[in-house]
Amino acid sequence: MLSSLSEEVDESGQLALLTELCELLSFCSDSSLSSLMVDSFSPILVRLSRHESNPDIMLLAIRAITYLCDVNSRSTGFLVRHDAIPVLCQRLMTMEFLDVAEQCLQALEKISREQPLACLQSGAIMAVLSYIDFFSTSVQRVALSTVVNICKKLSPESPGLFMDAVPILCNLLQYEDRQLVESVASCLIKIGDQVRRSPNLLDEMCKHGLVQHTLHHIGLNSRTTLSQPTYIGLVGLLVKLAAGSTVAFRTLFELNISNTCKDILSSYDLSHKVQSTLTVDGHHNRIHEVLKLLNELLPTNTPEQDNQQKSEKEDFLFSHPDILKKFGVDLLPTLIQVVNSGMNLFMCCGCLSIINKLVHWTTSDGLYRLLQTANFSSFLAGVFTRKDHHVILLALQIVDAIMLKLPHVYLNSFIKEGVPYSLYVLFSPDKDLKDSPVFDGIRMENDAALKPASRGVHRCPCFAFDICQSSKSPENGTCKLEKDTVQILAKRIWISYFETESVNPEKGVTDVLQKLRTLSTALTVLVNESQEEATSSKLEEDFSDLLHQIMSELKEEDSISTFEFVESGLIKSLVDYLSNGRHIGQEVTHAADHFCTMGKRFEVFGQLLVSSTDPASEKSLILALIQRLQNGLSSVENFPVIPSHAYRTRNYYATVPSGHCTPYPCLKVQFVREKEENCLRDYADDIVNVDPFVPLEEIEGYLLPRVRNNKTGNSTLRSEDSKLKDSTCSPSPSDSSTPQGKSAEDIAPMVDVEELQEVKPNLLSSPTNTSSSAQKVMDAAEDSVDQEGHNPLQQEASTSTDSEDTPASLQLYLEGQELNCKSTLYQSILKQQTGTEHDSMSIATLWSRVYKITYGRHATTERIHCKRSHDESTLSLLCEKTFSQYTPYFCRMFISNAEAEELGPSYDVISLLKSLEGINRLRFQLMSRETMRVFAEGRTDDLNKLNSAICEVHQNEFVNKKLTEKLEQQMRNPIAASVGAMPAWCTLLMDWCPFLFGFEARCKYFHIAALGRLPNHTQSTSHGNNGGGSSGRHQNPRKKILVHRNKILESAAHMMELHSRQKVVLEVEYSEEVGTGLGPTLEFYTLVCHEFQRSGLGMWRDDCLVSLFGLFPRPWSPSQTTSSSTLHSEVIKKFTLLGHIVAKAIQDGRLLDLPFAKAFYKLILGKELSLYDIQSFDPALGRALLEFQAVVERKQYLKSHCEDSSRDVDVLLRNTKIEDMCLDFSLPGYPDYVLASGLDSKMVNLHNLEEYVALMVDATTKSGIARQVEAFKSGFDQVFPIRHLKVFTEEELERLLCGEHVLWNSDELLDHIKFDHGYTISSPPIANLLEIMKEFDLKQQRAFLQFVTGAPRLPTGGLASLSPNLTIVRKHCSKGIDDDLPSVMTCANYLKLPPYSSKEVMREKLLYAITEGQGSFHLS
């Protein structure tokens, strides 16, 4: 063929040979063509490409060149040598034949991949782009792909080769096709990077509308959704343009860039939506780039620049004060919000740098008006508590600038917010300021801040925004700040502005602060008096009056600053009042009286807060107090965010506490017996590998039997330890539970073998599972503690020996410091290293160091850290039934001394916030109690208030944005594959006060804690993380299951029996149907949910298909379970299966269509139900029982105030005697349920009404449903421990299980639906579809979602969270366009829609499809 083409043959012969060559090349492989052969073909094909007379020969020759590039990657070099690129470019520039031009583009795209520089030098960019508008979209994409390849090799020395393309590229930037726009943006970003040092070329780029088009694409109203890298690149392009081009600088201000940036910063949910691809340092994300842009738009305010001639940018700002004013008004509140949200160091520095420049360039009058838009003094006072010298320096510069321009305006405001006191601490770190929580925080930060910094460029904010001002900065990448910069500036500001004002931080206070301290002291005195003497009515009145005084002071919004509120001591006094002085786990005498007092005070304080809403004020008292506490918490907390510790990604082996593989490195530990410890042995081995992320109590459990002084068993343990050293990690599933040859005692020496056998199925997991098998054993042990009230681990340890010298537990020490067994070894090491002078060195050697851990006998027989400071058995001693309903709340009100020490100065603030959260949650209960009390005292006969709706404070008000962002940053750490890898404060607060964190953050934490990985949608974007530990965030393997539509429950039961204990993602395939994957699986879960709601199952109250108030278990009496044992056992089995289904759905990320009642969610979360919960699932019964309880309390009140206590009293309910209601002792609606034996024939009267109410509540919420609830929990626990759900509220758990109630609104349809393959957003059929979707009612929305996705509800977050995105594509009809029906690909959320002739036809076809097209999956 080669020789024939080389000869002179006629055109028909050449056509035949070229056709044959193209067919041959299309089937060739890389090895079938030698380089010599390619080199021989290249000049011939290039020559034939020049054939002017026959376009077919040209077409086939160029096609052969394209195929040649595909077959042999080295062929591009030969083609370039034989001038193929100029020939192809010439064909494109002449544009005689469209098909030839398209083939040229295909060939150039192949060549440009390997030879971009040759293409650039041959003028390929302009050849490709000159006639691009003549081609179809798919060919345009090929052309732009070629330009993208060429732009990778641009050279600033030859701008003429690419600058001519800028006008065409700017025009293409207006197109709607996303792929096209992405390619154009990539080209412009590369060009901008090459010419960034040439102001003239940058100005030239701006003349073609580049700034306008770029702003359109980064704005929120852009119709084209760009990928994250492209979006960030476009913002970076604007940064370069603003830095080097005066034209761009002016244009950005004229186009209102401040408003665009404000929208971006405001809409980007700082607490919850930060992408997981971001590094902990915050580089290369959109917020960082936007802040860089804003920094470039404000010239640097260095002293050297002030003495120079004003630049053009400065002249522009001075001549346009209105523009600068609008810039500040738009951005200042948003920048303050970003800083207050707790964003990382780099974001905080960027915002403060912008604010600093804004204050510098704004005139005094303009600054006065600008700063009135925010509480700027309070903001700056909070900034001083940040833990970095860069941040503090910027805050000092801002204070200096403000005091220079507005000294009399802000002097008193700064004093009120404690700014002078912060300055004083900064340059006088050794002064004692009376244990101030705020000053303690500043002092700690000051110690770490003023040391010389030697961190690299990637760790120092000096290089993020060029925010530091030292001209002597070294060029080696170290920090620019000198050691005493902060101290010197703080002292200068103090001397200049505050020293002459008689401000003495050691003595002086503001009048408001003094008044608050007086109230705080008075409350403390009353609390102490109440502990010394019995509580009297006089003392209660004093408490009430004082609380009213305190609340009246606090409700004044602007009169008290955050500094004054925190420093006054009021928070601690209120906590002491509510806890009756039992602060941080103090011992209590007369526990019953103590907790009764706590209950009364909780009720009094709660009723004061929830009943004091001023109708004239939009803010309630409780909300005002919550917001003050949130501000106070943000100002005093100093919880550390630990940076990523790099390590090699491979499998590691942990010997302790159980031999298992980990995807993260282990810590090298040497266990050493404490000196003078004679009751313990030396540990046999020298250095062992310890899993860093398991609790220390597991390590102690491993160590204890190996160091006991008993004579038996130790030799076996030592031999087993030596075997572990020689073990190797195997990728087989057998390693996921216990290593071969290891006994149960080796993994958990203190766990019963029988107990381990029960737990063993739960240990099945994939080899890459980050949670150890020992952790799972401990999880099961903790569950048994929760259920039975004792710990089998401690029990066996305490009874294993009769010797008094044998310890029941060990105490571990690291460098002389006692370790908390609830923490992990990693957390303990971090806690010791945080804030040390050798912080950087310690972190660098974290994994290579050998840690010496000393062990000794525990000082006490009770492990103080393994039990909460409260004792639940003590709580059962509550003497008054009236207050027993608050017992579950008090169980979690306090934490141990060690845990409180971990929280530091934040403890009191968080304690009071927890009390307010409990008051808000029990608001209906508190108001009902108040109504009953008023009724009991005879002040009203109206009980309708028992049924009135209570307006609660939204749960989001309890979320602290700063803490949420810190947790988000910590979870973005690649090593955070386990909660044990996070600082101890994360676990402590999530366990004690989860409401402090946003819902999305808690979802991520839950997935890490319970499932050992981040949510799937987070993992899908984590490819940008190159840090070690990514293998810990693995995807579970998938398992395909065959099910039968006519036996849904049976199939579900069989599926769960086989796979519920395995960490595999279940996917469903229906028998005799071809569909499989996400859509059929979601539909399967939906069908299972509907089966569970069928009538006749005996599972739910009001046994019907749909309950108006949600599904709640039907009560079964003990007598019924005996007589109807078969039916009841089936009910128990179904609840067990339901537990399996719910847990597996959460584990696999599937949505359920189960409308559980709120009270049932409370049971799932382990909360107790009371009389006040019944109304939520049975309003009629709940109201009746509340009214009965009110009658009971009125009778008790009358008897207590009657001289003759034996005389009967008569109380009517709505003018009716209780006896006249003809109630018997059976459960209403369930006549076979007898409430108590011997009472079935007895009627309810006023004397036994209290007993009747108690029995009704017990049957409805406790004993009558206990077995069903336990069955559900046991089924759930077989998948993963149900206790991990406790981080959610009932409403949030419903969102997690079932998705969103409101499916979509008209505004979000355009934002979150993708249009492709023949459709764009402006296509007429798309406009019709969107109108139809907006007109759907809720039932039609559910049907549409069921049809397109397989589930009738959207995941949490709505359409935005649907993954993959809902995509609408054009369906090519085989017949007329109005004859075909829409079809779907549920696995991809893909709707194939014909281009119907009218909206009416589309509506008819779509409704028919979504209603009749359910129930099967076939090819479409």
Short mmCIF file of C-alpha atoms in Angstrom, two decimals, residues 432-658:
data_model
loop_
_atom_site.label_atom_id
_atom_site.label_comp_id
_atom_site.label_asym_id
_atom_site.label_seq_id
_atom_site.Cartn_x
_atom_site.Cartn_y
_atom_site.Cartn_z
CA ASP A 432 -2.69 38.76 86.81
CA LEU A 433 -6.18 39.91 85.85
CA LYS A 434 -8.26 37.90 88.31
CA ASP A 435 -8.70 34.72 86.28
CA SER A 436 -10.56 36.39 83.47
CA PRO A 437 -11.72 33.84 80.85
CA VAL A 438 -11.22 36.34 78.03
CA PHE A 439 -7.79 37.49 79.20
CA ASP A 440 -6.67 33.91 79.87
CA GLY A 441 -7.39 33.12 76.23
CA ILE A 442 -5.46 36.15 74.99
CA ARG A 443 -2.55 35.36 77.29
CA MET A 444 -2.30 31.79 76.05
CA GLU A 445 -2.35 32.93 72.46
CA ASN A 446 0.18 35.61 73.25
CA ASP A 447 2.68 33.03 74.49
CA ALA A 448 2.47 31.13 71.23
CA ALA A 449 2.20 34.21 69.05
CA LEU A 450 5.26 36.20 69.97
CA LYS A 451 7.90 33.55 69.33
CA PRO A 452 9.87 33.71 66.09
CA ALA A 453 8.08 31.91 63.31
CA SER A 454 9.96 29.70 60.93
CA ARG A 455 7.18 28.03 59.07
CA GLY A 456 7.36 27.49 55.35
CA VAL A 457 5.52 29.53 52.75
CA HIS A 458 2.65 27.07 52.62
CA ARG A 459 2.11 27.45 56.36
CA CYS A 460 2.51 31.22 56.84
CA PRO A 461 -0.26 33.76 56.07
CA CYS A 462 2.42 36.32 55.16
CA PHE A 463 2.43 34.86 51.67
CA ALA A 464 -1.31 34.30 51.24
CA PHE A 465 -2.41 37.90 50.66
CA ASP A 466 0.82 39.85 51.18
CA ILE A 467 -0.65 41.26 54.34
CA CYS A 468 2.48 41.84 56.42
CA GLN A 469 4.32 45.12 56.24
CA SER A 470 7.95 44.38 57.07
CA SER A 471 10.35 45.41 54.32
CA LYS A 472 13.13 43.34 55.86
CA SER A 473 11.43 40.06 55.13
CA PRO A 474 13.80 37.31 54.10
CA GLU A 475 13.26 35.68 50.76
CA ASN A 476 13.68 32.13 52.03
CA GLY A 477 9.99 31.55 52.67
CA THR A 478 9.99 32.14 56.45
CA CYS A 479 7.57 34.37 58.32
CA LYS A 480 8.03 38.10 57.67
CA LEU A 481 7.08 39.23 61.16
CA GLU A 482 9.75 40.04 63.68
CA LYS A 483 9.55 38.74 67.24
CA ASP A 484 8.38 41.84 69.12
CA THR A 485 6.19 43.41 66.40
CA VAL A 486 2.91 42.71 68.18
CA GLN A 487 4.18 43.78 71.61
CA ILE A 488 5.66 47.03 70.32
CA LEU A 489 2.54 48.04 68.40
CA ALA A 490 0.20 47.10 71.26
CA LYS A 491 2.21 49.19 73.72
CA ARG A 492 2.35 52.17 71.35
CA ILE A 493 -1.44 52.13 70.86
CA TRP A 494 -1.96 51.82 74.63
CA ILE A 495 0.30 54.77 75.41
CA SER A 496 -1.13 56.92 72.60
CA TYR A 497 -4.83 56.48 73.23
CA PHE A 498 -5.70 54.67 76.47
CA GLU A 499 -3.05 55.32 79.13
CA THR A 500 -4.19 58.91 79.60
CA GLU A 501 -7.83 57.86 80.04
CA SER A 502 -7.29 56.33 83.49
CA VAL A 503 -8.06 52.85 82.21
CA ASN A 504 -6.64 50.36 84.69
CA PRO A 505 -7.31 46.76 83.62
CA GLU A 506 -6.26 45.46 87.03
CA LYS A 507 -8.85 47.55 88.90
CA GLY A 508 -11.11 49.62 86.72
CA VAL A 509 -14.39 48.37 85.28
CA THR A 510 -17.27 50.01 83.47
CA ASP A 511 -20.43 50.92 85.35
CA VAL A 512 -22.42 48.25 83.52
CA LEU A 513 -19.83 45.60 84.35
CA GLN A 514 -19.87 46.62 88.00
CA LYS A 515 -23.67 46.37 88.12
CA LEU A 516 -23.66 42.93 86.53
CA ARG A 517 -20.98 41.77 88.96
CA THR A 518 -23.16 42.95 91.85
CA LEU A 519 -26.11 40.92 90.53
CA SER A 520 -23.85 37.91 90.00
CA THR A 521 -22.51 38.13 93.54
CA ALA A 522 -26.05 38.44 94.96
CA LEU A 523 -27.16 35.31 93.09
CA THR A 524 -24.12 33.39 94.32
CA VAL A 525 -24.85 34.43 97.91
CA LEU A 526 -28.45 33.21 97.61
CA VAL A 527 -27.31 29.86 96.20
CA ASN A 528 -24.91 29.41 99.09
CA GLU A 529 -27.64 30.31 101.61
CA SER A 530 -30.00 27.77 100.05
CA GLN A 531 -27.42 25.04 100.58
CA GLU A 532 -26.93 25.91 104.22
CA GLU A 533 -30.60 26.08 105.19
CA ALA A 534 -33.87 24.60 104.01
CA THR A 535 -35.47 26.34 101.07
CA SER A 536 -38.21 28.70 102.24
CA SER A 537 -40.85 30.62 100.37
CA LYS A 538 -38.97 33.82 101.25
CA LEU A 539 -35.80 32.47 99.65
CA GLU A 540 -37.72 31.41 96.55
CA GLU A 541 -39.19 34.91 96.28
CA ASP A 542 -35.70 36.39 96.58
CA PHE A 543 -34.50 34.09 93.80
CA SER A 544 -37.45 35.06 91.60
CA ASP A 545 -36.95 38.80 92.14
CA LEU A 546 -33.22 38.56 91.46
CA LEU A 547 -33.74 36.49 88.30
CA HIS A 548 -36.21 39.08 87.02
CA GLN A 549 -33.66 41.82 87.67
CA ILE A 550 -30.96 39.91 85.83
CA MET A 551 -33.20 39.18 82.87
CA SER A 552 -34.40 42.76 82.64
CA GLU A 553 -30.76 43.86 82.40
CA LEU A 554 -29.89 41.24 79.79
CA LYS A 555 -32.82 41.93 77.49
CA GLU A 556 -31.46 45.41 76.70
CA GLU A 557 -29.76 44.66 73.41
CA ASP A 558 -27.17 47.44 73.17
CA SER A 559 -26.53 48.25 76.81
CA ILE A 560 -24.27 45.28 77.63
CA SER A 561 -21.25 44.27 75.59
CA THR A 562 -20.06 40.69 75.15
CA PHE A 563 -16.97 41.52 77.17
CA GLU A 564 -19.05 42.84 80.09
CA PHE A 565 -21.43 39.87 79.96
CA VAL A 566 -18.62 37.31 80.06
CA GLU A 567 -16.48 39.13 82.61
CA SER A 568 -19.35 39.81 85.03
CA GLY A 569 -19.50 36.21 86.31
CA LEU A 570 -23.24 36.06 85.64
CA ILE A 571 -22.89 32.96 83.48
CA LYS A 572 -21.21 30.96 86.24
CA SER A 573 -23.73 32.23 88.80
CA LEU A 574 -26.67 31.12 86.65
CA VAL A 575 -25.08 27.70 86.14
CA ASP A 576 -24.57 27.40 89.89
CA TYR A 577 -28.19 28.39 90.49
CA LEU A 578 -29.54 25.77 88.07
CA SER A 579 -27.21 23.08 89.42
CA ASN A 580 -27.81 24.04 93.04
CA GLY A 581 -24.10 24.62 93.48
CA ARG A 582 -23.20 21.17 92.14
CA HIS A 583 -20.58 22.52 89.80
CA ILE A 584 -18.41 20.21 87.70
CA GLY A 585 -19.17 16.94 89.37
CA GLN A 586 -18.99 17.82 93.04
CA GLU A 587 -20.15 15.24 95.56
CA VAL A 588 -23.77 15.59 96.63
CA THR A 589 -25.37 14.81 99.97
CA HIS A 590 -29.13 14.25 100.19
CA ALA A 591 -29.32 13.55 96.47
CA ALA A 592 -33.11 13.30 96.32
CA ASP A 593 -33.63 16.76 97.82
CA HIS A 594 -30.84 18.14 95.68
CA PHE A 595 -32.35 16.96 92.40
CA CYS A 596 -35.84 18.05 93.42
CA THR A 597 -34.43 21.52 93.99
CA MET A 598 -32.76 21.40 90.60
CA GLY A 599 -36.06 20.41 88.99
CA LYS A 600 -37.92 23.29 90.61
CA ARG A 601 -35.27 25.81 89.60
CA PHE A 602 -35.16 24.49 86.08
CA GLU A 603 -38.92 24.90 85.85
CA VAL A 604 -38.91 28.39 87.39
CA PHE A 605 -36.08 29.60 85.16
CA GLY A 606 -37.60 28.02 82.08
CA GLN A 607 -41.04 29.50 82.68
CA LEU A 608 -39.46 32.90 83.24
CA LEU A 609 -37.75 32.70 79.84
CA VAL A 610 -40.53 31.21 77.73
CA SER A 611 -43.39 33.24 79.22
CA SER A 612 -41.71 36.65 79.12
CA THR A 613 -41.96 37.30 75.39
CA ASP A 614 -42.69 40.97 74.82
CA PRO A 615 -45.32 41.34 72.06
CA ALA A 616 -43.77 44.67 71.09
CA SER A 617 -40.36 43.07 70.66
CA GLU A 618 -39.45 40.71 67.85
CA LYS A 619 -36.88 38.93 70.01
CA SER A 620 -37.88 36.78 72.98
CA LEU A 621 -35.87 36.78 76.19
CA ILE A 622 -34.60 33.25 75.67
CA LEU A 623 -33.43 34.11 72.16
CA ALA A 624 -31.64 37.23 73.41
CA LEU A 625 -29.87 35.19 76.08
CA ILE A 626 -28.92 32.48 73.55
CA GLN A 627 -27.37 35.06 71.23
CA ARG A 628 -25.41 36.66 74.06
CA LEU A 629 -24.09 33.25 75.07
CA GLN A 630 -23.15 32.43 71.48
CA ASN A 631 -21.15 35.66 71.25
CA GLY A 632 -19.57 34.89 74.59
CA LEU A 633 -18.66 31.36 73.53
CA SER A 634 -17.04 32.63 70.35
CA SER A 635 -14.99 35.10 72.37
CA VAL A 636 -13.70 32.74 75.08
CA GLU A 637 -13.27 29.39 73.30
CA ASN A 638 -9.76 28.50 72.18
CA PHE A 639 -10.15 24.93 70.97
CA PRO A 640 -7.25 23.97 68.69
CA VAL A 641 -7.55 22.83 65.08
CA ILE A 642 -4.80 20.28 64.49
CA PRO A 643 -3.16 20.43 61.04
CA SER A 644 -2.62 17.42 58.85
CA HIS A 645 0.29 15.13 59.72
CA ALA A 646 1.70 13.77 56.48
CA TYR A 647 2.42 10.05 56.17
CA ARG A 648 2.87 7.46 53.49
CA THR A 649 -0.30 5.79 52.28
CA ARG A 650 0.06 2.04 52.80
CA ASN A 651 -1.13 -0.69 55.14
CA TYR A 652 0.19 -0.62 58.69
CA TYR A 653 -0.09 -3.20 61.45
CA ALA A 654 -1.17 -2.39 65.01
CA THR A 655 -0.25 -4.92 67.68
CA VAL A 656 -2.12 -3.08 70.44
CA PRO A 657 -4.93 -3.34 71.43
CA SER A 658 -5.67 -6.11 68.88
#
